[in-house]
Coordinates of C-alpha atoms and ligand atoms in Angstrom, one line a residue:
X1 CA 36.9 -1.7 9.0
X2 CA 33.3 -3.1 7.7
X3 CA 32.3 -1.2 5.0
X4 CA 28.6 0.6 4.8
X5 CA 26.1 -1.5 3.1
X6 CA 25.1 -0.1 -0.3
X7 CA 22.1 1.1 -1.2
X8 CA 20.5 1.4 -4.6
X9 CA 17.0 3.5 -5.1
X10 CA 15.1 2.2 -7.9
X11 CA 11.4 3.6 -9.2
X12 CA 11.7 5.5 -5.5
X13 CA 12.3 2.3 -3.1
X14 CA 15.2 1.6 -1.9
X15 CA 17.5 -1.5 -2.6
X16 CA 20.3 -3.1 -0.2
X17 CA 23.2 -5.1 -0.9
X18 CA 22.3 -9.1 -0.5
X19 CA 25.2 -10.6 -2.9
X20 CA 28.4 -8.6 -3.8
X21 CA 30.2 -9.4 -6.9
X22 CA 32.9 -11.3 -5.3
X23 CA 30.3 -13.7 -3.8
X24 CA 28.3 -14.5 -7.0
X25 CA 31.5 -15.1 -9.0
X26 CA 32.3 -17.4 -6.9
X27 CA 29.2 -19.3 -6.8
X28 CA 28.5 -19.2 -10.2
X29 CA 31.7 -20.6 -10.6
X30 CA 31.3 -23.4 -8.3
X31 CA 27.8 -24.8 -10.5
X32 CA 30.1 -24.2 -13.9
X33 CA 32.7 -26.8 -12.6
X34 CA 30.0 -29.0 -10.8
X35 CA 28.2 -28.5 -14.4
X36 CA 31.6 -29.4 -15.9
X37 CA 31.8 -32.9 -13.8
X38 CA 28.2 -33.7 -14.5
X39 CA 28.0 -33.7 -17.6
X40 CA 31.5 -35.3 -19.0
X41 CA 31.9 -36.6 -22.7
X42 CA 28.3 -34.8 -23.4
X43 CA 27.4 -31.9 -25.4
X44 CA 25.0 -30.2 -23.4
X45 CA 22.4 -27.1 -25.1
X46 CA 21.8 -24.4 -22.3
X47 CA 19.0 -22.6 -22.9
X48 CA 18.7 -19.2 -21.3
X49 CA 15.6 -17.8 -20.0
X50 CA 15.2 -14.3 -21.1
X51 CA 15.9 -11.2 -19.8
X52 CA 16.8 -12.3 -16.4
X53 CA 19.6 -15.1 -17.0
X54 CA 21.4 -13.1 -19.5
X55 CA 24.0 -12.3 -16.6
X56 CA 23.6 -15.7 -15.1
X57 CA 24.1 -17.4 -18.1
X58 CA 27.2 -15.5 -19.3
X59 CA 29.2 -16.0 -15.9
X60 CA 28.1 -19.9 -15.9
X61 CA 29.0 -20.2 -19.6
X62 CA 32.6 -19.1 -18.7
X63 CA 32.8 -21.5 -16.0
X64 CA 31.9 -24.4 -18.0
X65 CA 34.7 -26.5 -19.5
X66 CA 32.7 -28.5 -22.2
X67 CA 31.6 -27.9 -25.8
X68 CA 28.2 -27.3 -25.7
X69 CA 25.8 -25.1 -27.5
X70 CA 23.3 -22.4 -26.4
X71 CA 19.8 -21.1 -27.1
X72 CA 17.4 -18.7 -25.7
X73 CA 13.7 -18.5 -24.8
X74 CA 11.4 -15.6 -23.8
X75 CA 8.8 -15.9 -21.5
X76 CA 6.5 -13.2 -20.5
X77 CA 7.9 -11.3 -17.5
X78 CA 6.7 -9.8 -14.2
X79 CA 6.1 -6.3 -16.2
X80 CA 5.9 -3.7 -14.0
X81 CA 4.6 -5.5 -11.2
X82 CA 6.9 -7.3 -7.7
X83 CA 4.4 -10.0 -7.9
X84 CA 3.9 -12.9 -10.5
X85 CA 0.7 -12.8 -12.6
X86 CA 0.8 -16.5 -12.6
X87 CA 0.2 -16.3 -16.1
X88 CA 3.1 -17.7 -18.3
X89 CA 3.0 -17.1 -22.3
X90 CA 5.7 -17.9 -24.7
X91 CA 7.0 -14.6 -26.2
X92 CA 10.0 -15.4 -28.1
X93 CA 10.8 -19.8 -28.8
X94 CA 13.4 -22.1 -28.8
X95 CA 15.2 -22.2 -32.7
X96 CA 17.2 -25.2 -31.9
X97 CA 16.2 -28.9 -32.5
X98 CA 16.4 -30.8 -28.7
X99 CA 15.5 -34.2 -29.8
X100 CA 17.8 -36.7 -28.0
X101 CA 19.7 -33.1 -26.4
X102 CA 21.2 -32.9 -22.7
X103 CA 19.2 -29.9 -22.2
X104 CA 19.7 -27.4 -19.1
X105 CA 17.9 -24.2 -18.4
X106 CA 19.3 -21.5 -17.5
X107 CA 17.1 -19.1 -15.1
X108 CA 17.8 -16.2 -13.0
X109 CA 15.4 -16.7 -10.6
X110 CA 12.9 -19.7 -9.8
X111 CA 9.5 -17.7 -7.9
X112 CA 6.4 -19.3 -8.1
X113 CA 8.2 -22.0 -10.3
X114 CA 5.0 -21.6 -12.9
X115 CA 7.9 -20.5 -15.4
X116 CA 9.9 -23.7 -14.8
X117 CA 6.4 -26.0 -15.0
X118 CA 5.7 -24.1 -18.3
X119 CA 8.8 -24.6 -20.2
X120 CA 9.6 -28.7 -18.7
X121 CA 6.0 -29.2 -20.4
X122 CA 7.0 -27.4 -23.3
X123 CA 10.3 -29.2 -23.5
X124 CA 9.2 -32.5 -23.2
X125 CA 7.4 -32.8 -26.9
X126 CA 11.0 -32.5 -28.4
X127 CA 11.7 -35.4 -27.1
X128 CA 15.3 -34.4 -25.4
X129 CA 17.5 -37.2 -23.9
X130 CA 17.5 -35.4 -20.5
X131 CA 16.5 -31.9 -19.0
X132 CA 18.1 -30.3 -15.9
X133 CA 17.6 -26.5 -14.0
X134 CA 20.1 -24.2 -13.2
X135 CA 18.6 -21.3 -11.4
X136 CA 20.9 -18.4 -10.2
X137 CA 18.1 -17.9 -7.0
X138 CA 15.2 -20.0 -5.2
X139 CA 12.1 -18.6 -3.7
X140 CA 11.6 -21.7 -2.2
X141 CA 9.0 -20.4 0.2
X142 CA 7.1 -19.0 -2.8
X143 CA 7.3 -22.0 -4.9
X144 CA 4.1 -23.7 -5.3
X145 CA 4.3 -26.6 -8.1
X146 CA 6.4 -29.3 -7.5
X147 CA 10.1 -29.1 -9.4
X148 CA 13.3 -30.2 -9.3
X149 CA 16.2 -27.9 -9.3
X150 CA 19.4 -29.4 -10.0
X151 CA 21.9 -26.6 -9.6
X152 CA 21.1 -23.9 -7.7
X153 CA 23.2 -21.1 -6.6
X154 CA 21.3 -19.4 -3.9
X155 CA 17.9 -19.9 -1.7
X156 CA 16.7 -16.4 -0.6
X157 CA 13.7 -15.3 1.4
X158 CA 10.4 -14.0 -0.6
X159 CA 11.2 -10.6 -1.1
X160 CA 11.5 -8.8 -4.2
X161 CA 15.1 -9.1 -5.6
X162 CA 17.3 -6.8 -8.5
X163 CA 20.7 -6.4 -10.1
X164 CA 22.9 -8.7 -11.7
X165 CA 20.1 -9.8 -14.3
X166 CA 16.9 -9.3 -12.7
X167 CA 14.7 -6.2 -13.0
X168 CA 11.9 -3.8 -11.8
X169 CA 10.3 -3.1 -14.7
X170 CA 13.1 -3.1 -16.8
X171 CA 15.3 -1.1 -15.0
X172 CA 18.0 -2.4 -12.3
X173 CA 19.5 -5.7 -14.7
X174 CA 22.9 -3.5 -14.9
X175 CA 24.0 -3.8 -11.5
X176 CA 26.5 -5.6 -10.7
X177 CA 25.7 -7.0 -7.0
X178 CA 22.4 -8.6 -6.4
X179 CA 20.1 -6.1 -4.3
X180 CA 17.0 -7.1 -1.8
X181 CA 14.4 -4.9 -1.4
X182 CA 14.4 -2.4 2.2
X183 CA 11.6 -4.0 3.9
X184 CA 11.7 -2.3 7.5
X185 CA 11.1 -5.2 10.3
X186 CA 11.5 -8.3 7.0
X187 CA 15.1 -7.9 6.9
Ligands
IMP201 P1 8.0 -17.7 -11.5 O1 7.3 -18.2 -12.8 O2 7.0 -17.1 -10.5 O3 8.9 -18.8 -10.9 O4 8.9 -16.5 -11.9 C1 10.0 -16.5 -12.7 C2 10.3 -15.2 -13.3 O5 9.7 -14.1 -12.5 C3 11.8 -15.0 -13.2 O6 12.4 -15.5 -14.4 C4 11.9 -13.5 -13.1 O7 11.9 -12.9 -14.4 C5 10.7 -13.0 -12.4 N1 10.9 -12.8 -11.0 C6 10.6 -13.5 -9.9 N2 11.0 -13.0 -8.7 C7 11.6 -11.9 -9.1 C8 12.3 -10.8 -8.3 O8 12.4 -10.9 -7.0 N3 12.8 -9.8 -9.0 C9 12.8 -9.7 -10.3 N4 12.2 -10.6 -11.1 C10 11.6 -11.7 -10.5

C-alpha cells in the first residue's frame, strides 16, 4: 500500500517529503564510489562548507575509499531569510595549506552559485593542483554565474529546501529526509 507523504511544519509552513533516507543513501553513495574512481592513487582534502554539508559530507566521507584529509569553511548563511542576499562573507577560513592539494568542496546545496564563485576565487591564491565540486543539490534554474559542478547528487526545482543538512533559520538540519517547501499550484 503507498504510504502518506510526510509532512513537516517548520517556523508555521509546512514541509513535504522530496528525498527519503533510502534515496539519498544511495546517491550519496553512488558520488563516494564515483569520487573513489576519480581520484585513484591521490590524497584528496574535502573541504566542507558549513553548516549545510555537515550531513552531506559525513555520508560521502563514508562512501569514499581513499585516504584523504578534510577541512571546513564557513561562509555566511541565508539567516533567516528563503532567499539569498547575494552577499557572500568569509565567517570562519580554511586552516589547512592547499598548495599543490586535489581539493573538492563539499556543499549542500549550489543556489545562486555566488557561494561556489566566492570560495573557487578564494581557493585559487593557494595555488592547489586541482579543485572540483561536490554539491548534495542544484538550483540550476537559480544559478546565475557560470560554474562547473563535477559531482552532483540531485537537480531540484527553485523552491526552498530543508532536512538532512539544510535549514530555515537554523532549525530543520536534523531531519533525516530532505523536505520541499508546500507551494500549492508549484508542486
Ligand atoms: P548560493 O550562494 O545562492 O548558491 O547559496 C548557497 C547557500 O545558500 C547554501 O550553502 C545554503 O546554505 C543556502 N541555501 C540555498 N538554497 C537553500 C534552500 O533551499 N534551503 C536552505 N538553504 C539554502
Amino acid at each position: 500500500m503507498p504510504q502518506p507523504t510526510k509532512h513537516v511544519v517548520v517556523k508555521g509552513e509546512r514541509f513535504r517529503v522530496h528525498l527519503s533516507r533510502d534515496e539519498l543513501r544511495l546517491r550519496v553513495a553512488e558520488l563516494g564510489q564515483q569520487i573513489t574512481r576519480d581520484y585513484a592513487g591521490k590524497k584528496p582534502i574535502f573541504i566542507g562548507v558549513l553548516n549545510g554539508a555537515i550531513m552531506f559530507m559525513s555520508d560521502l566521507l563514508r562512501a569514499v575509499d581513499l585516504d584523504c584529509e578534510i577541512d571546513f569553511i564557513k561562509l555566511s548563511s541565508y539567516g533567516a531569510e528563503k532567499v539569498s542576499s547575494g552577499n557572500v562573507t568569509k565567517l570562519k577560513g580554511i586552516d589547512a595549506d592547499l598548495k599543490d592539494r586535489h581539493v573538492i568542496f563539499v556543499e549542500d546545496i549550489v543556489d545562486t552559485g555566488l557561494s561556489m564563485q566566492f570560495l573557487m576565487d578564494l581557493v585559487q591564491e593557494s595555488n592547489p593542483a586541482s579543485v572540483a565540486v561536490a554539491t548534495l543539490l542544484h538550483k540550476h534554474e537559480a544559478t546565475r554565474v557560470p560554474l562547473t559542478l563535477d559531482y552532483v547528487g540531485y537537480r531540484i526545482p527553485n523552491q526552498f529546501v530543508i532536512g538532512y543538512g539544510l535549514d530555515w533559520g537554523q532549525i530543520g538540519r536534523n531531519l533525516p529526509e530532505l523536505y520541499i517547501l508546500d507551494e500549492p499550484g508549484k508542486n
